[in-house]
Amino acid sequence: MNYSKEINSEGFAIIEAIYSDSEVEKIISEIEKVTQAKTDNATFRKSDDLFAIRQFHKEIPETLPHVFNNNLLEFIKTNFGENYFITKSIYFDKPEKSNWFVSYHQDLTISVNKKIDVKHFENWTVKQNQFAVQPPKEILENNFTIRIHLDRTTKDNGALKVLNASHKKGISRVENIKLNEEIETICEVEKGGIMIMKPLLFHASNKTTNNERRRVIHIEFSNQILPNELEWSEKAYFN
């Protein structure tokens, strides 16, 4: 399962059958146990269009033995190496009648432990007592994201659409991208499959039109040490 060439050239890859149906159901079961018990948790965001859990791997660590099964561990080792760790994780649950959509963007921020003056770290924000900052592009270029699909995801229930190889443009504003000249791919993924994505890849998602639920676990990874006293605030090892 070596997809490194495809990931580096296109900025993404889709790999099916990383999880069996029973493994997916175990993950869902652990999520439901916690979400039913912690309805007022600060890291939970709930609306008619989206339910999300930030710091997912910390909020529901019971899922991790199922998430990091042998297939996923082997995939990470083969394609990226052995020195990576989790830097951020979010669970998304897009309901059947969701009107939630996201326009084209890059994932430009990382979660850190404090706000300090560090050269080339900019655009600081704070959400739910969590500091986020845009690091130099060299850090983002070496990171990767895994999106684990707990439901079949198609163009009709908000599958990501991406601009192929757009991660090679560096950090850019979407208005500077000529969308009519780009190759766009809709990343449909079967239940139990994953999508790998580079943070600088331009991506978006549409509204749900087929009354089908979409649940995804989004996990970001890095192998880099941050400068000065900055630390990855959600840093966690998985093997």
PDB file of C-alpha atoms in Angstrom:
ATOM      1  CA  MET A   1       0.000   0.000   0.000  1.00  0.00           C
ATOM      2  CA  ASN A   2       2.539   2.584  -1.102  1.00  0.00           C
ATOM      3  CA  TYR A   3       0.736   5.728  -2.219  1.00  0.00           C
ATOM      4  CA  SER A   4       3.533   8.194  -1.437  1.00  0.00           C
ATOM      5  CA  LYS A   5       4.138   9.093  -5.092  1.00  0.00           C
ATOM      6  CA  GLU A   6       0.439   9.829  -5.639  1.00  0.00           C
ATOM      7  CA  ILE A   7       0.152  11.817  -2.413  1.00  0.00           C
ATOM      8  CA  ASN A   8       3.194  13.922  -3.249  1.00  0.00           C
ATOM      9  CA  SER A   9       2.150  14.573  -6.852  1.00  0.00           C
ATOM     10  CA  GLU A  10      -1.623  15.035  -6.488  1.00  0.00           C
ATOM     11  CA  GLY A  11      -1.826  16.065  -2.833  1.00  0.00           C
ATOM     12  CA  PHE A  12      -4.274  13.305  -1.883  1.00  0.00           C
ATOM     13  CA  ALA A  13      -5.134   9.624  -2.227  1.00  0.00           C
ATOM     14  CA  ILE A  14      -8.149   7.412  -1.484  1.00  0.00           C
ATOM     15  CA  ILE A  15      -7.628   3.959   0.014  1.00  0.00           C
ATOM     16  CA  GLU A  16     -10.585   1.656   0.501  1.00  0.00           C
ATOM     17  CA  ALA A  17     -11.193  -1.163   3.017  1.00  0.00           C
ATOM     18  CA  ILE A  18      -8.866  -0.015   5.791  1.00  0.00           C
ATOM     19  CA  TYR A  19     -11.613  -0.970   8.269  1.00  0.00           C
ATOM     20  CA  SER A  20     -14.096  -3.835   8.314  1.00  0.00           C
ATOM     21  CA  ASP A  21     -17.779  -3.135   9.002  1.00  0.00           C
ATOM     22  CA  SER A  22     -17.374  -4.497  12.529  1.00  0.00           C
ATOM     23  CA  GLU A  23     -14.408  -2.188  13.213  1.00  0.00           C
ATOM     24  CA  VAL A  24     -16.409   0.801  12.006  1.00  0.00           C
ATOM     25  CA  GLU A  25     -19.311  -0.180  14.263  1.00  0.00           C
ATOM     26  CA  LYS A  26     -16.964  -0.439  17.267  1.00  0.00           C
ATOM     27  CA  ILE A  27     -15.708   3.088  16.624  1.00  0.00           C
ATOM     28  CA  ILE A  28     -19.250   4.416  16.253  1.00  0.00           C
ATOM     29  CA  SER A  29     -20.333   2.632  19.443  1.00  0.00           C
ATOM     30  CA  GLU A  30     -17.542   4.251  21.487  1.00  0.00           C
ATOM     31  CA  ILE A  31     -18.397   7.678  20.072  1.00  0.00           C
ATOM     32  CA  GLU A  32     -22.081   7.287  20.897  1.00  0.00           C
ATOM     33  CA  LYS A  33     -21.356   6.215  24.477  1.00  0.00           C
ATOM     34  CA  VAL A  34     -19.445   9.420  25.155  1.00  0.00           C
ATOM     35  CA  THR A  35     -21.624  11.844  23.202  1.00  0.00           C
ATOM     36  CA  GLN A  36     -24.736  10.666  25.043  1.00  0.00           C
ATOM     37  CA  ALA A  37     -23.010  11.208  28.398  1.00  0.00           C
ATOM     38  CA  LYS A  38     -21.227  14.514  27.686  1.00  0.00           C
ATOM     39  CA  THR A  39     -23.814  16.670  25.980  1.00  0.00           C
ATOM     40  CA  ASP A  40     -22.486  19.972  27.390  1.00  0.00           C
ATOM     41  CA  ASN A  41     -18.767  19.444  26.774  1.00  0.00           C
ATOM     42  CA  ALA A  42     -16.923  22.600  25.625  1.00  0.00           C
ATOM     43  CA  THR A  43     -15.200  20.808  22.755  1.00  0.00           C
ATOM     44  CA  PHE A  44     -18.543  19.623  21.339  1.00  0.00           C
ATOM     45  CA  ARG A  45     -20.246  21.775  18.733  1.00  0.00           C
ATOM     46  CA  LYS A  46     -23.817  20.956  17.808  1.00  0.00           C
ATOM     47  CA  SER A  47     -26.208  22.595  15.339  1.00  0.00           C
ATOM     48  CA  ASP A  48     -28.894  21.482  12.898  1.00  0.00           C
ATOM     49  CA  ASP A  49     -26.250  21.180  10.174  1.00  0.00           C
ATOM     50  CA  LEU A  50     -23.252  19.723  11.999  1.00  0.00           C
ATOM     51  CA  PHE A  51     -22.087  17.944  15.122  1.00  0.00           C
ATOM     52  CA  ALA A  52     -18.343  18.167  15.751  1.00  0.00           C
ATOM     53  CA  ILE A  53     -15.944  17.091  18.481  1.00  0.00           C
ATOM     54  CA  ARG A  54     -12.622  18.906  18.670  1.00  0.00           C
ATOM     55  CA  GLN A  55      -9.619  17.207  20.288  1.00  0.00           C
ATOM     56  CA  PHE A  56     -11.368  13.956  19.405  1.00  0.00           C
ATOM     57  CA  HIS A  57      -8.474  11.662  20.369  1.00  0.00           C
ATOM     58  CA  LYS A  58      -8.418  13.205  23.848  1.00  0.00           C
ATOM     59  CA  GLU A  59     -12.172  13.323  24.328  1.00  0.00           C
ATOM     60  CA  ILE A  60     -12.811   9.727  23.217  1.00  0.00           C
ATOM     61  CA  PRO A  61      -9.524   7.819  23.634  1.00  0.00           C
ATOM     62  CA  GLU A  62     -11.522   4.575  23.754  1.00  0.00           C
ATOM     63  CA  THR A  63     -11.741   4.747  19.948  1.00  0.00           C
ATOM     64  CA  LEU A  64      -7.988   4.828  19.366  1.00  0.00           C
ATOM     65  CA  PRO A  65      -7.265   1.059  19.508  1.00  0.00           C
ATOM     66  CA  HIS A  66      -9.918   0.628  16.804  1.00  0.00           C
ATOM     67  CA  VAL A  67      -8.887   3.672  14.749  1.00  0.00           C
ATOM     68  CA  PHE A  68      -5.208   2.688  14.685  1.00  0.00           C
ATOM     69  CA  ASN A  69      -5.715  -0.873  13.541  1.00  0.00           C
ATOM     70  CA  ASN A  70      -2.966  -2.863  11.824  1.00  0.00           C
ATOM     71  CA  ASN A  71      -4.003  -1.649   8.373  1.00  0.00           C
ATOM     72  CA  LEU A  72      -3.715   2.021   9.283  1.00  0.00           C
ATOM     73  CA  LEU A  73      -0.468   1.593  11.224  1.00  0.00           C
ATOM     74  CA  GLU A  74       1.106  -0.235   8.307  1.00  0.00           C
ATOM     75  CA  PHE A  75      -0.130   2.406   5.865  1.00  0.00           C
ATOM     76  CA  ILE A  76       1.394   5.253   7.887  1.00  0.00           C
ATOM     77  CA  LYS A  77       4.700   3.413   8.307  1.00  0.00           C
ATOM     78  CA  THR A  78       4.961   2.530   4.605  1.00  0.00           C
ATOM     79  CA  ASN A  79       4.055   5.960   3.267  1.00  0.00           C
ATOM     80  CA  PHE A  80       5.393   8.378   5.874  1.00  0.00           C
ATOM     81  CA  GLY A  81       7.733   6.611   8.288  1.00  0.00           C
ATOM     82  CA  GLU A  82       7.719   5.927  12.011  1.00  0.00           C
ATOM     83  CA  ASN A  83       8.269   9.321  13.642  1.00  0.00           C
ATOM     84  CA  TYR A  84       4.856  10.912  13.193  1.00  0.00           C
ATOM     85  CA  PHE A  85       2.413  11.855  15.947  1.00  0.00           C
ATOM     86  CA  ILE A  86      -1.118  13.274  16.173  1.00  0.00           C
ATOM     87  CA  THR A  87      -1.311  17.070  16.221  1.00  0.00           C
ATOM     88  CA  LYS A  88      -5.061  17.623  15.871  1.00  0.00           C
ATOM     89  CA  SER A  89      -8.234  15.573  15.537  1.00  0.00           C
ATOM     90  CA  ILE A  90     -11.867  16.413  14.850  1.00  0.00           C
ATOM     91  CA  TYR A  91     -14.965  14.242  14.486  1.00  0.00           C
ATOM     92  CA  PHE A  92     -17.563  15.499  12.010  1.00  0.00           C
ATOM     93  CA  ASP A  93     -21.147  14.246  11.886  1.00  0.00           C
ATOM     94  CA  LYS A  94     -23.071  15.819   9.010  1.00  0.00           C
ATOM     95  CA  PRO A  95     -26.791  14.947   9.427  1.00  0.00           C
ATOM     96  CA  GLU A  96     -29.038  13.685   6.667  1.00  0.00           C
ATOM     97  CA  LYS A  97     -30.659  17.076   5.952  1.00  0.00           C
ATOM     98  CA  SER A  98     -27.562  19.228   6.471  1.00  0.00           C
ATOM     99  CA  ASN A  99     -27.191  22.499   4.569  1.00  0.00           C
ATOM    100  CA  TRP A 100     -23.636  22.907   5.862  1.00  0.00           C
ATOM    101  CA  PHE A 101     -21.032  23.508   3.179  1.00  0.00           C
ATOM    102  CA  VAL A 102     -17.426  24.687   3.084  1.00  0.00           C
ATOM    103  CA  SER A 103     -15.922  26.706   0.239  1.00  0.00           C
ATOM    104  CA  TYR A 104     -12.454  26.111  -1.185  1.00  0.00           C
ATOM    105  CA  HIS A 105      -9.670  26.651   1.350  1.00  0.00           C
ATOM    106  CA  GLN A 106      -6.352  25.321   2.666  1.00  0.00           C
ATOM    107  CA  ASP A 107      -5.772  24.056   6.228  1.00  0.00           C
ATOM    108  CA  LEU A 108      -3.322  26.703   7.375  1.00  0.00           C
ATOM    109  CA  THR A 109      -3.360  26.623  11.187  1.00  0.00           C
ATOM    110  CA  ILE A 110      -1.954  24.321  13.842  1.00  0.00           C
ATOM    111  CA  SER A 111      -2.930  23.962  17.517  1.00  0.00           C
ATOM    112  CA  VAL A 112      -0.275  25.096  20.005  1.00  0.00           C
ATOM    113  CA  ASN A 113       0.079  25.420  23.771  1.00  0.00           C
ATOM    114  CA  LYS A 114       0.589  29.179  24.091  1.00  0.00           C
ATOM    115  CA  LYS A 115       0.770  32.468  22.217  1.00  0.00           C
ATOM    116  CA  ILE A 116       4.310  33.804  21.956  1.00  0.00           C
ATOM    117  CA  ASP A 117       6.204  35.937  19.479  1.00  0.00           C
ATOM    118  CA  VAL A 118       7.904  33.558  17.054  1.00  0.00           C
ATOM    119  CA  LYS A 119       9.249  34.596  13.662  1.00  0.00           C
ATOM    120  CA  HIS A 120       7.069  33.524  10.712  1.00  0.00           C
ATOM    121  CA  PHE A 121       4.219  32.319  12.999  1.00  0.00           C
ATOM    122  CA  GLU A 122       1.213  34.572  12.359  1.00  0.00           C
ATOM    123  CA  ASN A 123      -2.578  34.991  12.273  1.00  0.00           C
ATOM    124  CA  TRP A 124      -3.135  33.894  15.878  1.00  0.00           C
ATOM    125  CA  THR A 125      -6.619  32.876  17.029  1.00  0.00           C
ATOM    126  CA  VAL A 126      -8.179  31.348  20.141  1.00  0.00           C
ATOM    127  CA  LYS A 127     -11.141  28.949  20.146  1.00  0.00           C
ATOM    128  CA  GLN A 128     -12.391  27.248  23.295  1.00  0.00           C
ATOM    129  CA  ASN A 129      -9.142  28.108  25.122  1.00  0.00           C
ATOM    130  CA  GLN A 130      -7.162  26.571  22.274  1.00  0.00           C
ATOM    131  CA  PHE A 131      -4.464  28.657  20.565  1.00  0.00           C
ATOM    132  CA  ALA A 132      -4.091  28.300  16.819  1.00  0.00           C
ATOM    133  CA  VAL A 133      -1.510  29.867  14.540  1.00  0.00           C
ATOM    134  CA  GLN A 134      -0.369  29.772  10.927  1.00  0.00           C
ATOM    135  CA  PRO A 135       3.174  28.351  10.832  1.00  0.00           C
ATOM    136  CA  PRO A 136       5.723  28.677   8.010  1.00  0.00           C
ATOM    137  CA  LYS A 137       4.721  26.746   4.917  1.00  0.00           C
ATOM    138  CA  GLU A 138       7.662  24.351   5.382  1.00  0.00           C
ATOM    139  CA  ILE A 139       5.908  22.885   8.434  1.00  0.00           C
ATOM    140  CA  LEU A 140       2.581  22.531   6.628  1.00  0.00           C
ATOM    141  CA  GLU A 141       4.229  20.977   3.564  1.00  0.00           C
ATOM    142  CA  ASN A 142       5.550  18.084   5.649  1.00  0.00           C
ATOM    143  CA  ASN A 143       2.335  17.347   7.536  1.00  0.00           C
ATOM    144  CA  PHE A 144      -0.515  15.142   6.384  1.00  0.00           C
ATOM    145  CA  THR A 145      -4.162  14.465   7.246  1.00  0.00           C
ATOM    146  CA  ILE A 146      -6.074  11.195   7.364  1.00  0.00           C
ATOM    147  CA  ARG A 147      -9.859  11.299   7.027  1.00  0.00           C
ATOM    148  CA  ILE A 148     -11.557   8.098   8.217  1.00  0.00           C
ATOM    149  CA  HIS A 149     -14.994   7.500   6.709  1.00  0.00           C
ATOM    150  CA  LEU A 150     -17.571   5.887   8.966  1.00  0.00           C
ATOM    151  CA  ASP A 151     -20.270   6.195   6.275  1.00  0.00           C
ATOM    152  CA  ARG A 152     -20.265   5.925   2.504  1.00  0.00           C
ATOM    153  CA  THR A 153     -19.459   9.399   1.250  1.00  0.00           C
ATOM    154  CA  THR A 154     -20.504  10.607  -2.200  1.00  0.00           C
ATOM    155  CA  LYS A 155     -20.949  13.884  -4.054  1.00  0.00           C
ATOM    156  CA  ASP A 156     -24.531  13.907  -2.763  1.00  0.00           C
ATOM    157  CA  ASN A 157     -23.716  13.919   0.967  1.00  0.00           C
ATOM    158  CA  GLY A 158     -20.771  16.257   1.118  1.00  0.00           C
ATOM    159  CA  ALA A 159     -17.738  14.320  -0.111  1.00  0.00           C
ATOM    160  CA  LEU A 160     -14.689  16.550  -0.281  1.00  0.00           C
ATOM    161  CA  LYS A 161     -13.850  18.012  -3.641  1.00  0.00           C
ATOM    162  CA  VAL A 162     -10.235  18.976  -4.228  1.00  0.00           C
ATOM    163  CA  LEU A 163      -8.109  20.799  -6.767  1.00  0.00           C
ATOM    164  CA  ASN A 164      -5.518  18.268  -7.862  1.00  0.00           C
ATOM    165  CA  ALA A 165      -1.891  19.197  -7.120  1.00  0.00           C
ATOM    166  CA  SER A 166      -2.914  22.588  -5.726  1.00  0.00           C
ATOM    167  CA  HIS A 167      -0.735  21.935  -2.651  1.00  0.00           C
ATOM    168  CA  LYS A 168       2.247  22.737  -4.874  1.00  0.00           C
ATOM    169  CA  LYS A 169       1.170  26.375  -5.097  1.00  0.00           C
ATOM    170  CA  GLY A 170       2.263  27.029  -1.513  1.00  0.00           C
ATOM    171  CA  ILE A 171       0.096  29.254   0.674  1.00  0.00           C
ATOM    172  CA  SER A 172      -2.296  31.101  -1.602  1.00  0.00           C
ATOM    173  CA  ARG A 173      -5.641  32.898  -1.582  1.00  0.00           C
ATOM    174  CA  VAL A 174      -8.482  31.113  -3.327  1.00  0.00           C
ATOM    175  CA  GLU A 175      -9.345  34.238  -5.322  1.00  0.00           C
ATOM    176  CA  ASN A 176      -5.938  33.941  -6.959  1.00  0.00           C
ATOM    177  CA  ILE A 177      -6.790  30.438  -8.213  1.00  0.00           C
ATOM    178  CA  LYS A 178      -8.367  30.174 -11.660  1.00  0.00           C
ATOM    179  CA  LEU A 179     -10.876  27.447 -10.835  1.00  0.00           C
ATOM    180  CA  ASN A 180     -11.872  26.924 -14.477  1.00  0.00           C
ATOM    181  CA  GLU A 181      -8.267  25.965 -15.260  1.00  0.00           C
ATOM    182  CA  GLU A 182      -7.876  23.502 -12.370  1.00  0.00           C
ATOM    183  CA  ILE A 183      -8.543  19.751 -12.305  1.00  0.00           C
ATOM    184  CA  GLU A 184     -11.226  19.085  -9.695  1.00  0.00           C
ATOM    185  CA  THR A 185     -11.838  15.662  -8.145  1.00  0.00           C
ATOM    186  CA  ILE A 186     -14.788  14.664  -5.973  1.00  0.00           C
ATOM    187  CA  CYS A 187     -13.352  12.294  -3.380  1.00  0.00           C
ATOM    188  CA  GLU A 188     -16.028   9.655  -2.932  1.00  0.00           C
ATOM    189  CA  VAL A 189     -15.048   7.104  -0.282  1.00  0.00           C
ATOM    190  CA  GLU A 190     -16.775   3.906   0.798  1.00  0.00           C
ATOM    191  CA  LYS A 191     -17.547   3.167   4.449  1.00  0.00           C
ATOM    192  CA  GLY A 192     -14.327   1.972   6.102  1.00  0.00           C
ATOM    193  CA  GLY A 193     -12.077   3.745   3.622  1.00  0.00           C
ATOM    194  CA  ILE A 194      -9.736   6.664   4.175  1.00  0.00           C
ATOM    195  CA  MET A 195      -8.624   9.763   2.337  1.00  0.00           C
ATOM    196  CA  ILE A 196      -5.087  11.108   2.760  1.00  0.00           C
ATOM    197  CA  MET A 197      -4.615  14.823   2.153  1.00  0.00           C
ATOM    198  CA  LYS A 198      -1.838  17.405   2.332  1.00  0.00           C
ATOM    199  CA  PRO A 199      -2.844  20.526   4.336  1.00  0.00           C
ATOM    200  CA  LEU A 200      -2.073  22.945   1.486  1.00  0.00           C
ATOM    201  CA  LEU A 201      -4.373  21.115  -0.930  1.00  0.00           C
ATOM    202  CA  PHE A 202      -7.378  23.292  -1.748  1.00  0.00           C
ATOM    203  CA  HIS A 203     -10.536  21.461  -0.688  1.00  0.00           C
ATOM    204  CA  ALA A 204     -14.257  22.125  -0.196  1.00  0.00           C
ATOM    205  CA  SER A 205     -17.527  20.283   0.422  1.00  0.00           C
ATOM    206  CA  ASN A 206     -21.118  20.805  -0.717  1.00  0.00           C
ATOM    207  CA  LYS A 207     -24.476  20.556   1.014  1.00  0.00           C
ATOM    208  CA  THR A 208     -26.134  17.176   1.515  1.00  0.00           C
ATOM    209  CA  THR A 209     -28.814  16.433  -1.096  1.00  0.00           C
ATOM    210  CA  ASN A 210     -29.528  12.698  -0.689  1.00  0.00           C
ATOM    211  CA  ASN A 211     -30.609  12.456   2.984  1.00  0.00           C
ATOM    212  CA  GLU A 212     -27.600  10.301   3.854  1.00  0.00           C
ATOM    213  CA  ARG A 213     -25.515  10.890   6.970  1.00  0.00           C
ATOM    214  CA  ARG A 214     -21.761  11.551   6.724  1.00  0.00           C
ATOM    215  CA  ARG A 215     -19.463  10.813   9.690  1.00  0.00           C
ATOM    216  CA  VAL A 216     -15.723  11.405   9.355  1.00  0.00           C
ATOM    217  CA  ILE A 217     -12.781  11.377  11.767  1.00  0.00           C
ATOM    218  CA  HIS A 218     -10.191  13.960  10.691  1.00  0.00           C
ATOM    219  CA  ILE A 219      -6.688  13.441  12.138  1.00  0.00           C
ATOM    220  CA  GLU A 220      -3.645  15.615  11.400  1.00  0.00           C
ATOM    221  CA  PHE A 221      -0.064  14.350  11.775  1.00  0.00           C
ATOM    222  CA  SER A 222       3.430  15.840  11.971  1.00  0.00           C
ATOM    223  CA  ASN A 223       6.961  14.744  12.829  1.00  0.00           C
ATOM    224  CA  GLN A 224       8.353  18.215  13.467  1.00  0.00           C
ATOM    225  CA  ILE A 225       9.577  20.026  16.577  1.00  0.00           C
ATOM    226  CA  LEU A 226       8.281  23.577  16.918  1.00  0.00           C
ATOM    227  CA  PRO A 227      10.706  26.444  17.671  1.00  0.00           C
ATOM    228  CA  ASN A 228      11.363  28.218  20.964  1.00  0.00           C
ATOM    229  CA  GLU A 229       8.811  27.269  23.640  1.00  0.00           C
ATOM    230  CA  LEU A 230       6.002  26.390  21.253  1.00  0.00           C
ATOM    231  CA  GLU A 231       4.515  22.912  21.604  1.00  0.00           C
ATOM    232  CA  TRP A 232       1.807  21.025  19.729  1.00  0.00           C
ATOM    233  CA  SER A 233      -1.077  21.321  22.198  1.00  0.00           C
ATOM    234  CA  GLU A 234      -2.816  18.116  21.091  1.00  0.00           C
ATOM    235  CA  LYS A 235       0.347  16.091  20.545  1.00  0.00           C
ATOM    236  CA  ALA A 236      -0.170  12.360  21.105  1.00  0.00           C
ATOM    237  CA  TYR A 237       1.615   9.220  19.972  1.00  0.00           C
ATOM    238  CA  PHE A 238      -0.460   6.400  18.517  1.00  0.00           C
ATOM    239  CA  ASN A 239       1.864   3.364  18.467  1.00  0.00           C
TER     240      ASN A 239
END
